[in-house]
PDB file of C-alpha atoms in Angstrom:
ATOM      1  CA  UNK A 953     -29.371   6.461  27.016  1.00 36.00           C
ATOM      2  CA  UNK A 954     -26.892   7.536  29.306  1.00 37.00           C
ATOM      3  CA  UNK A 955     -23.718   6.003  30.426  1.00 35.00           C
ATOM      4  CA  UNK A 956     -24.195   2.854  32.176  1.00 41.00           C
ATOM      5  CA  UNK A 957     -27.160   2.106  30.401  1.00 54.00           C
ATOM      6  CA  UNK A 958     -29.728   4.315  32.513  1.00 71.00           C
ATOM      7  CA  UNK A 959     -31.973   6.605  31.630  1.00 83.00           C
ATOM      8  CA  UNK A 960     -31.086   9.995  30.325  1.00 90.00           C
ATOM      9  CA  UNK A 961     -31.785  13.022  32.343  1.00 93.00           C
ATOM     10  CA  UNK A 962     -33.695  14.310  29.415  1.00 95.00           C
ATOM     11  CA  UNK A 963     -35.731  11.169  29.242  1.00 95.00           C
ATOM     12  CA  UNK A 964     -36.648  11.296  32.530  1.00 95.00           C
ATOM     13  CA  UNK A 965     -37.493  14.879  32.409  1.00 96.00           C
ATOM     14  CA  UNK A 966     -40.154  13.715  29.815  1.00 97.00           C
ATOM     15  CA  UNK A 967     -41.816  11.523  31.756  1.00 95.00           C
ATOM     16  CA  UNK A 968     -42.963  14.338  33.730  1.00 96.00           C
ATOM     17  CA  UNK A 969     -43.806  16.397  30.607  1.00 97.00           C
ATOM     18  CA  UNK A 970     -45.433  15.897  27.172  1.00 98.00           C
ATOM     19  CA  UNK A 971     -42.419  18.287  25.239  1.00 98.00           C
ATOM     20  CA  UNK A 972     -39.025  18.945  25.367  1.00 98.00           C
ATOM     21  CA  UNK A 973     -35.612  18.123  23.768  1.00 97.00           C
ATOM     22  CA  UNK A 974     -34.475  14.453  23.407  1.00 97.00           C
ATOM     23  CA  UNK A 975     -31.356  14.468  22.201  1.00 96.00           C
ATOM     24  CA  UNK A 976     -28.711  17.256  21.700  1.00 96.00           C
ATOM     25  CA  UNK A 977     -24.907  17.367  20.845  1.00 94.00           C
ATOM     26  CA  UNK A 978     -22.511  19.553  18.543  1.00 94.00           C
ATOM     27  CA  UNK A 979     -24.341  18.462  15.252  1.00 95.00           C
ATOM     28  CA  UNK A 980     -28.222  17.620  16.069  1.00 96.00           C
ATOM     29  CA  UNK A 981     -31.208  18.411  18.214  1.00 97.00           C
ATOM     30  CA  UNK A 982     -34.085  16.265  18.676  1.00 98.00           C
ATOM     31  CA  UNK A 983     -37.193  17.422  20.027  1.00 98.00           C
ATOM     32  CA  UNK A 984     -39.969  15.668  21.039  1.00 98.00           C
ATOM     33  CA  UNK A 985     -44.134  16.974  21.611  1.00 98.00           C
ATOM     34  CA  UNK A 986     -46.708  14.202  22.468  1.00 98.00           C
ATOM     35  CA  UNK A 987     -50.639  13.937  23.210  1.00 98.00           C
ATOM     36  CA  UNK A 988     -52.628  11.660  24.500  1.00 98.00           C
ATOM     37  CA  UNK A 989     -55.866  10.390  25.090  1.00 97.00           C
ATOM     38  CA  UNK A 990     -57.079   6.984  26.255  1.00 97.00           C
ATOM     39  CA  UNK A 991     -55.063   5.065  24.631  1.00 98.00           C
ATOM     40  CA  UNK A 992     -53.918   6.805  22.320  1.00 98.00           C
ATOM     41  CA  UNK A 993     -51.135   9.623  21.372  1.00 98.00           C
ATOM     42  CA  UNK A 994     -49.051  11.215  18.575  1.00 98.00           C
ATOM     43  CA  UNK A 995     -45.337  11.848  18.713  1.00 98.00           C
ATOM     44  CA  UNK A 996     -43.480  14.072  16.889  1.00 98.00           C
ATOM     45  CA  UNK A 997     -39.827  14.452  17.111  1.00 98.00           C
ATOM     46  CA  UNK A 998     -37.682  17.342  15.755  1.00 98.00           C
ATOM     47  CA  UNK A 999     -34.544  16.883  14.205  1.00 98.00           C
ATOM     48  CA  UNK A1000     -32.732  20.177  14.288  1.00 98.00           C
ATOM     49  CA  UNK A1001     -28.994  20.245  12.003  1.00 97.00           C
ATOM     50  CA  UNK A1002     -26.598  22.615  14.466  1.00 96.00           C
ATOM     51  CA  UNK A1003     -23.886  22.227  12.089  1.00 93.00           C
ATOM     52  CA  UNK A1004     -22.560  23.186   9.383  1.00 94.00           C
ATOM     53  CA  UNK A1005     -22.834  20.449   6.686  1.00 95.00           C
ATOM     54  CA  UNK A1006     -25.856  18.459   5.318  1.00 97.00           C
ATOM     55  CA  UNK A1007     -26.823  15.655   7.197  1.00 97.00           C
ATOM     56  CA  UNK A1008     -27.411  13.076   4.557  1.00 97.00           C
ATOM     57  CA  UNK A1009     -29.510   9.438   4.045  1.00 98.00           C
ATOM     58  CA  UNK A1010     -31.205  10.455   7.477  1.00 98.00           C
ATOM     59  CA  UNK A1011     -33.104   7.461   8.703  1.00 98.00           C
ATOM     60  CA  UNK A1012     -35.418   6.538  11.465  1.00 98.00           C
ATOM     61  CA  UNK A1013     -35.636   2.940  12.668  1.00 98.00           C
ATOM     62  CA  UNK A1014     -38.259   2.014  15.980  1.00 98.00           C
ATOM     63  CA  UNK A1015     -36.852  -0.747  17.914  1.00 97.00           C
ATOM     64  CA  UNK A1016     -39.550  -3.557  18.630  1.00 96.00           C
ATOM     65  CA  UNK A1017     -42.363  -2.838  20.897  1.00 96.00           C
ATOM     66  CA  UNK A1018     -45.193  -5.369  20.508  1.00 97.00           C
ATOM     67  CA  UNK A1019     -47.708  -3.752  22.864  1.00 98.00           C
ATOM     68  CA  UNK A1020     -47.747  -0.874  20.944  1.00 98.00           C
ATOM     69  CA  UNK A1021     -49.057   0.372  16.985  1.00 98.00           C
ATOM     70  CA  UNK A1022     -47.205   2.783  15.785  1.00 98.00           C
ATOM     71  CA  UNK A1023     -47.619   4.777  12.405  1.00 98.00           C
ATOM     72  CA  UNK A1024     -44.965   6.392  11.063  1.00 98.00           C
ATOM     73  CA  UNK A1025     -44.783   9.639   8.388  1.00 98.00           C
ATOM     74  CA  UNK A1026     -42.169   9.678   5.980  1.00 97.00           C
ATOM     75  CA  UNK A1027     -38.770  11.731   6.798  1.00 97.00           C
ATOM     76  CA  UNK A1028     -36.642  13.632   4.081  1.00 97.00           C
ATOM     77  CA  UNK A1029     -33.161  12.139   3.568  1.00 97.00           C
ATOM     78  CA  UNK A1030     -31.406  15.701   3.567  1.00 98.00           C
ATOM     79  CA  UNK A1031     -31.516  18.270   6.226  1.00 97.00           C
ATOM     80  CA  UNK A1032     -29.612  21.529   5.545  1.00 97.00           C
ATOM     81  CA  UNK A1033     -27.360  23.216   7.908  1.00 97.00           C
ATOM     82  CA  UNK A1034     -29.802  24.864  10.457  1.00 96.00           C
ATOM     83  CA  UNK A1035     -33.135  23.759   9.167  1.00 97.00           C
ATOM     84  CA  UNK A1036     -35.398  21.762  11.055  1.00 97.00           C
ATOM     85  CA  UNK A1037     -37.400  18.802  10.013  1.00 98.00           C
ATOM     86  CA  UNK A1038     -40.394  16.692  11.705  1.00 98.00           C
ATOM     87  CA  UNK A1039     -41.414  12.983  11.878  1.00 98.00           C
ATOM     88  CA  UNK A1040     -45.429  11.987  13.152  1.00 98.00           C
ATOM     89  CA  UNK A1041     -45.991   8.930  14.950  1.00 98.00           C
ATOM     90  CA  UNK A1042     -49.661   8.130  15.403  1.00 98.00           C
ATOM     91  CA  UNK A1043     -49.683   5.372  18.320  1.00 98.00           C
ATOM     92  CA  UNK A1044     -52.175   2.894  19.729  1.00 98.00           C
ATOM     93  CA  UNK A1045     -51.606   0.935  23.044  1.00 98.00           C
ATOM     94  CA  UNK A1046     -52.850  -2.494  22.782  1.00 98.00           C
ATOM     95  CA  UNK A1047     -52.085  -3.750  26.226  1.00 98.00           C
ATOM     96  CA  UNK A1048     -49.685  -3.232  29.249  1.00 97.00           C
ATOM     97  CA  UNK A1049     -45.929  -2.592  28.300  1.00 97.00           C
ATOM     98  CA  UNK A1050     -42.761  -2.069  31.271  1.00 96.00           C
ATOM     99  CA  UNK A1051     -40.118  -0.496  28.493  1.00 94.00           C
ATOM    100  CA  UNK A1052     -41.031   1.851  25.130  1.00 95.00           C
ATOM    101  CA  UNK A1053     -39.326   1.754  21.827  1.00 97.00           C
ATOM    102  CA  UNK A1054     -35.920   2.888  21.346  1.00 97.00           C
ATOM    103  CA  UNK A1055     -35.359   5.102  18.225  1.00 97.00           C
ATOM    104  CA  UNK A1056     -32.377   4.788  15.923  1.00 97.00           C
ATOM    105  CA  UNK A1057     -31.641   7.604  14.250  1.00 98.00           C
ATOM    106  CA  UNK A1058     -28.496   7.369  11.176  1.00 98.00           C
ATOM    107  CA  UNK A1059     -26.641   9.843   8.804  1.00 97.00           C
ATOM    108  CA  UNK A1060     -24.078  10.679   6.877  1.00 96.00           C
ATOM    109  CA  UNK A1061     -22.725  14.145   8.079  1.00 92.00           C
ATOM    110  CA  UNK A1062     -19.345  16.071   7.737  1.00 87.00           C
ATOM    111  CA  UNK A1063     -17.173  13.322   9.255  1.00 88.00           C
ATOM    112  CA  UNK A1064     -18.924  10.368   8.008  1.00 93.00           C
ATOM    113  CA  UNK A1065     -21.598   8.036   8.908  1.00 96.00           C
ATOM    114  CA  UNK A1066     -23.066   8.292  12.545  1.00 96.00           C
ATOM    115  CA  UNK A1067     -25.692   6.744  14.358  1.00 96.00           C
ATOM    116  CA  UNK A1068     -27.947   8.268  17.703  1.00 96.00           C
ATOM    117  CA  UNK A1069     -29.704   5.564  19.596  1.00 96.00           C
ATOM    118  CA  UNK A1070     -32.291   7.124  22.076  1.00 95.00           C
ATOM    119  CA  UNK A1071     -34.950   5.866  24.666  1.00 95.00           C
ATOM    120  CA  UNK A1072     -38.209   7.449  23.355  1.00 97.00           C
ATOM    121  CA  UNK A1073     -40.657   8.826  26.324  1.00 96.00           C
ATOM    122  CA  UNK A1074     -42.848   6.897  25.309  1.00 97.00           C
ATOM    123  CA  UNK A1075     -43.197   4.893  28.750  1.00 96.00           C
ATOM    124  CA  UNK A1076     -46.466   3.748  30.233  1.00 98.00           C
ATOM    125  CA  UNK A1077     -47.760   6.672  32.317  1.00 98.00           C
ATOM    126  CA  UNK A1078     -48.418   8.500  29.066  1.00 98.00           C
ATOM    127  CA  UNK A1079     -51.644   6.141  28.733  1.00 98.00           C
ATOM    128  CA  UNK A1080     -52.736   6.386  32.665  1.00 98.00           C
ATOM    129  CA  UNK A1081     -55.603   8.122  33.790  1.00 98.00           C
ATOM    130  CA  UNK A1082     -56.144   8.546  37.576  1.00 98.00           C
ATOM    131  CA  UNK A1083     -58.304   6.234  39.800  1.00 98.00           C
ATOM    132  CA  UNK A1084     -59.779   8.205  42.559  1.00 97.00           C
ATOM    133  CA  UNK A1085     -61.252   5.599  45.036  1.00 96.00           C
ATOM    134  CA  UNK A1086     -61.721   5.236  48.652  1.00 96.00           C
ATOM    135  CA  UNK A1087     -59.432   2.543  50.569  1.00 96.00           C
ATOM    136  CA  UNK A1088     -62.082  -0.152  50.996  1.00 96.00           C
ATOM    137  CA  UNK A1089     -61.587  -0.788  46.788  1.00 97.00           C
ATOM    138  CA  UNK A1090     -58.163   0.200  47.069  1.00 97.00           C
ATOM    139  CA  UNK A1091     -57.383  -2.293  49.313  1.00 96.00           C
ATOM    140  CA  UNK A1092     -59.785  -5.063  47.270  1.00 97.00           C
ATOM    141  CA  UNK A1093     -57.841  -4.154  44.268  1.00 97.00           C
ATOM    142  CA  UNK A1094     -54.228  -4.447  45.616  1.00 97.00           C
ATOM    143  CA  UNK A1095     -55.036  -7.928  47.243  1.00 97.00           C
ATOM    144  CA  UNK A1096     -55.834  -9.183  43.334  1.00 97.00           C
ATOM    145  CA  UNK A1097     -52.348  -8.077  42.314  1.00 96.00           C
ATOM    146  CA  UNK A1098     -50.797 -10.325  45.201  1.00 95.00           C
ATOM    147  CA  UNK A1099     -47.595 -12.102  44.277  1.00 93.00           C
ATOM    148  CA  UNK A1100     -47.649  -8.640  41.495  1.00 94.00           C
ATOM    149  CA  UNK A1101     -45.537  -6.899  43.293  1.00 96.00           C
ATOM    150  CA  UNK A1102     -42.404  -4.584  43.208  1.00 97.00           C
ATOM    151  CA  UNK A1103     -40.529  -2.809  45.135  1.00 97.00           C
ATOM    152  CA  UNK A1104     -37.933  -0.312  45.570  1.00 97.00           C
ATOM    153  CA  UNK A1105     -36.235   0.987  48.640  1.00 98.00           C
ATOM    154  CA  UNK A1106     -34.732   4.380  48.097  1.00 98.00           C
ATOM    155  CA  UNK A1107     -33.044   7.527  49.975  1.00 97.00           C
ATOM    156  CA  UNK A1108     -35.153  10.104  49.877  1.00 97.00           C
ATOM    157  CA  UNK A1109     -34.174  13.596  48.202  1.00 95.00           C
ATOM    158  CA  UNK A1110     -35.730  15.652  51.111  1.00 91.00           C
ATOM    159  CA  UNK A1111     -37.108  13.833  53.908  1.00 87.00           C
ATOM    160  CA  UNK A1112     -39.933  13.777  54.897  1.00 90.00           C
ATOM    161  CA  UNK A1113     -42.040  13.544  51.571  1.00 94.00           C
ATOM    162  CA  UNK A1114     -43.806  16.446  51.159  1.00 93.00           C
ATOM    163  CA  UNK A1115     -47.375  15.999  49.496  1.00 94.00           C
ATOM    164  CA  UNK A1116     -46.557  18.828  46.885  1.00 96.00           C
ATOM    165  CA  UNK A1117     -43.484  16.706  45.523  1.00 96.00           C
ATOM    166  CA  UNK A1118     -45.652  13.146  45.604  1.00 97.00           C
ATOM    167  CA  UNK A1119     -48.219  15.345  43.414  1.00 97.00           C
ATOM    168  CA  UNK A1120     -45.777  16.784  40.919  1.00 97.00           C
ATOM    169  CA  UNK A1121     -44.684  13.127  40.030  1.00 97.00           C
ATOM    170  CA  UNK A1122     -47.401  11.380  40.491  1.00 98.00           C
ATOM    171  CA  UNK A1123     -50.466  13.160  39.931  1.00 98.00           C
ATOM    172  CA  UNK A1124     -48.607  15.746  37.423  1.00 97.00           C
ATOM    173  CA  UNK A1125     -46.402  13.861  35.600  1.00 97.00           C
ATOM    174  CA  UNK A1126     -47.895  10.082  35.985  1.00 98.00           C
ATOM    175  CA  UNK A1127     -51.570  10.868  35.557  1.00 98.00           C
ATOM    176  CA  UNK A1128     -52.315   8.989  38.516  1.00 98.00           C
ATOM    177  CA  UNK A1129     -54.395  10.209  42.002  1.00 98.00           C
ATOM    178  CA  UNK A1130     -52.911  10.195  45.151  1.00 98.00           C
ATOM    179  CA  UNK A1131     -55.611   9.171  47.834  1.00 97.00           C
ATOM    180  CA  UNK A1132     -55.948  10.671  51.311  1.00 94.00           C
ATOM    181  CA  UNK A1133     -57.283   9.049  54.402  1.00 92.00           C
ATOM    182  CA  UNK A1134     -56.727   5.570  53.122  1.00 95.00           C
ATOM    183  CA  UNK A1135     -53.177   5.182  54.907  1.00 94.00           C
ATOM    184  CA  UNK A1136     -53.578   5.847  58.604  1.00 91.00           C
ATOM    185  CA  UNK A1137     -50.042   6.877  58.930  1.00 92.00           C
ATOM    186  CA  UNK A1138     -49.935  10.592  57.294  1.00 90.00           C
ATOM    187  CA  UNK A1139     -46.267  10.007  56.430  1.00 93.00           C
ATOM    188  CA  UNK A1140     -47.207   7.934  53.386  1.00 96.00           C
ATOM    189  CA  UNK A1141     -49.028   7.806  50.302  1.00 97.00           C
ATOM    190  CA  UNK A1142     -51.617   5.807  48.835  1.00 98.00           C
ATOM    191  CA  UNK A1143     -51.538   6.216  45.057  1.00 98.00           C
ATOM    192  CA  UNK A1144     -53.376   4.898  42.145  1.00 98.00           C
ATOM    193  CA  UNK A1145     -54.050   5.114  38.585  1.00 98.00           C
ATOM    194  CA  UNK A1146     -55.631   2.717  35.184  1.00 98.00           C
ATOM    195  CA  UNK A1147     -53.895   2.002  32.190  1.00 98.00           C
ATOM    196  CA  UNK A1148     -56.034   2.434  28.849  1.00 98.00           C
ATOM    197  CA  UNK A1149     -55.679  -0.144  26.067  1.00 98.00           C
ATOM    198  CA  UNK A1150     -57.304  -0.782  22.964  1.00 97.00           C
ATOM    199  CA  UNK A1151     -60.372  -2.712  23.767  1.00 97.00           C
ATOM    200  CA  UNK A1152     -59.752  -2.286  27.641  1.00 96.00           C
ATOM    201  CA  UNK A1153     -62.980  -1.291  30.012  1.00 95.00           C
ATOM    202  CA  UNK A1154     -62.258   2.189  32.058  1.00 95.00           C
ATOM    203  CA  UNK A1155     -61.426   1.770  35.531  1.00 97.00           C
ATOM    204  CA  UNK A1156     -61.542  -1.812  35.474  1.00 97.00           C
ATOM    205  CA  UNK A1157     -59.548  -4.070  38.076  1.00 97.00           C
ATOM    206  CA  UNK A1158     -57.685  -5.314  35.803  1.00 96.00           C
ATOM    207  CA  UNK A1159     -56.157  -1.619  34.212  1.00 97.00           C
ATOM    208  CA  UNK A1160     -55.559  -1.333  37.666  1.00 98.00           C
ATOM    209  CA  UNK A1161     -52.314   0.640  38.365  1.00 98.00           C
ATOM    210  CA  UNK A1162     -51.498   0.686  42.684  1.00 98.00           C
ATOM    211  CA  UNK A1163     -48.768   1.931  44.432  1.00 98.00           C
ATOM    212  CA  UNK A1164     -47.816   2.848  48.030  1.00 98.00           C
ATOM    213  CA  UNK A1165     -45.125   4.977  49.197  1.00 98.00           C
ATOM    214  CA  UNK A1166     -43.971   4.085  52.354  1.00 97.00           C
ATOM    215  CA  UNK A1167     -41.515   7.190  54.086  1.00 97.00           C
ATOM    216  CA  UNK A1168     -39.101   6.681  57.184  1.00 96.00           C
ATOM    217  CA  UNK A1169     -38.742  10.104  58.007  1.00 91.00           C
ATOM    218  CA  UNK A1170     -35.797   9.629  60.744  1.00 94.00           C
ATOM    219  CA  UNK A1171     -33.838   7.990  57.924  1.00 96.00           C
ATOM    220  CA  UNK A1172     -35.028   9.279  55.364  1.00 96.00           C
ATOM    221  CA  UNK A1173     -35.801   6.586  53.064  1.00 97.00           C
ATOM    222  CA  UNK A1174     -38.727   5.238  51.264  1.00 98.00           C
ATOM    223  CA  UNK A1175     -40.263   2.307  50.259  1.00 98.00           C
ATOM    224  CA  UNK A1176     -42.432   2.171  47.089  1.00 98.00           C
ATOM    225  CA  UNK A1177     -44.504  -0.894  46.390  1.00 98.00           C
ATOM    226  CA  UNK A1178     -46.208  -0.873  43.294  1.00 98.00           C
ATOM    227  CA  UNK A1179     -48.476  -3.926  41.988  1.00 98.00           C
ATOM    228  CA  UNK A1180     -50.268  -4.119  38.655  1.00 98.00           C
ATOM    229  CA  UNK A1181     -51.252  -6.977  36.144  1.00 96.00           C
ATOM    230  CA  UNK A1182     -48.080  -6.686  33.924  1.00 96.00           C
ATOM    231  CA  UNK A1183     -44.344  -7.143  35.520  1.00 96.00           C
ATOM    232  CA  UNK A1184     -43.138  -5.004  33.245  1.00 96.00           C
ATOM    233  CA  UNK A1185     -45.319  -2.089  34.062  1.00 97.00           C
ATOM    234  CA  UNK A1186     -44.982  -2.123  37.416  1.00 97.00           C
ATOM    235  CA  UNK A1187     -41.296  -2.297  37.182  1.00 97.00           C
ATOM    236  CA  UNK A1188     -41.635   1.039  35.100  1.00 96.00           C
ATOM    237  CA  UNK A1189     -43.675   2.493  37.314  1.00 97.00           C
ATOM    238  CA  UNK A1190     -41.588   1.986  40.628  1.00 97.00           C
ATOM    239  CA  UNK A1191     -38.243   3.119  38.615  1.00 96.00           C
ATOM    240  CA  UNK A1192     -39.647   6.289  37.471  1.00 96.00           C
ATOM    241  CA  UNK A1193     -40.904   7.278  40.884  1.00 97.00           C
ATOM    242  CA  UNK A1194     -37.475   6.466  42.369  1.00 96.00           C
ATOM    243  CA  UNK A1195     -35.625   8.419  39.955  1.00 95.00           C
ATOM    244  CA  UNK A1196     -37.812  11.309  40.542  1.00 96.00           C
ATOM    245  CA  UNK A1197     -37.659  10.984  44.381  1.00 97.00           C
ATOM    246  CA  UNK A1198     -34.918   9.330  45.221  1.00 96.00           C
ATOM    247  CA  UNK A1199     -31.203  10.970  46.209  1.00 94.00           C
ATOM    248  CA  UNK A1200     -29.076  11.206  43.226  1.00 88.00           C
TER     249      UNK A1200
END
């Protein structure tokens, strides 16, 4: 994570995206590639040794994450100065989750014993699928989620919203549809999306995953509401959409 407890840029670049790198400093890499489908995905991460000394007694450890199975392959304890080595995770979601596992990663390298905690991104968009609709079930789904809500109120990064940007994060990177015509005012965006779990019917109201983005243009802020059946989820939601919109 990074300092102040946030997300990592490189975490919330994979969000967006399916691969990319993790982790990196002076001594190790980690890389990440994921699929998905319904609800399910594998994970494989990519520990890379940039130095010049064995990394010993290397260890993964998942932190808790009860709304998710995950299977684990075995790693190798030793990885040689600039060889790579690969870990599968074979993962099932079993219902709505807000925050993904952390990943502990420990060795003993040149200077001693060290330890890499990192945010895997593994958060709940990975298991969306869009829900293209018109506003009349929109609207009846979003009044079942009320008292479900959350919001965020955010600066803009370039005001007004422009569709292209909505799509890249939402549609592109969150798996989720944005809707036209249901918000009279063409200045916002109607957005919504399901959540597969084990077990889970397609599309139903209850994988329901809503969201409206509200825009200000003249001050350029926005408003995104998000409702869903878990807190947790649409917490997750609403903070990845901010940092992906939102003025740093």
């Amino acid at each position: 994570a990074a300092a102040g407890g946030g997300p990592s840029p490189q975490w919330l670049a994979l969000c967006m995206r399916n691969d990319g790198v993790l982790f990196e400093d002076a001594t190790l890499q980690i890389g990440v590639k994921m699929e998905f489908n319904g609800h399910q995905g594998r994970m494989a991460l990519f520990f890379g040794n940039k130095g010049q000394f064995p990394l010993q007694q290397l260890a993964t450890v998942l932190s808790p994450c009860p709304q998710l199975a995950i299977q684990v392959s075995p790693l190798p304890s030793t990885l040689q100065p600039r060889q790579q080595l690969s870990q599968n995770f074979l993962i099932e979601c079993n219902a709505p989750f807000g925050d993904g596992p952390q990943v502990k990663v420990s060795f003993m390298g040149g200077s001693g014993p060290a330890q890499i905690v990192a945010r895997l991104p593994l958060n709940p968009s990975k298991f969306f699928a869009p829900l293209v609709t018109d506003g009349g079930d929109f609207f009846r789904r979003w009044k079942l989620f009320e008292g479900k809500e959350l919001q965020k109120i955010f600066k803009l990064k370039t005001a007004p919203l422009a569709e292209p940007e909505v799509e890249r994060v939402c549609a592109g990177g969150m798996k989720m549809a944005v809707l036209r015509g249901v918000d009279p005012n063409t200045a916002n965006y109607v957005v919504a999306g399901w959540m597969a779990v084990k077990g889970g019917a397609p599309q139903s109201d209850t994988a329901s995953v809503l969201m409206r983005l509200e825009v200000n243009a003249a001050a350029g802020m926005c408003r995104a509401s998000v409702r869903a059946s878990d807190a947790g989820l649409a917490t997750a939601v609403a903070q990845i959409v901010q940092s992906h919109l939102a003025a740093p």
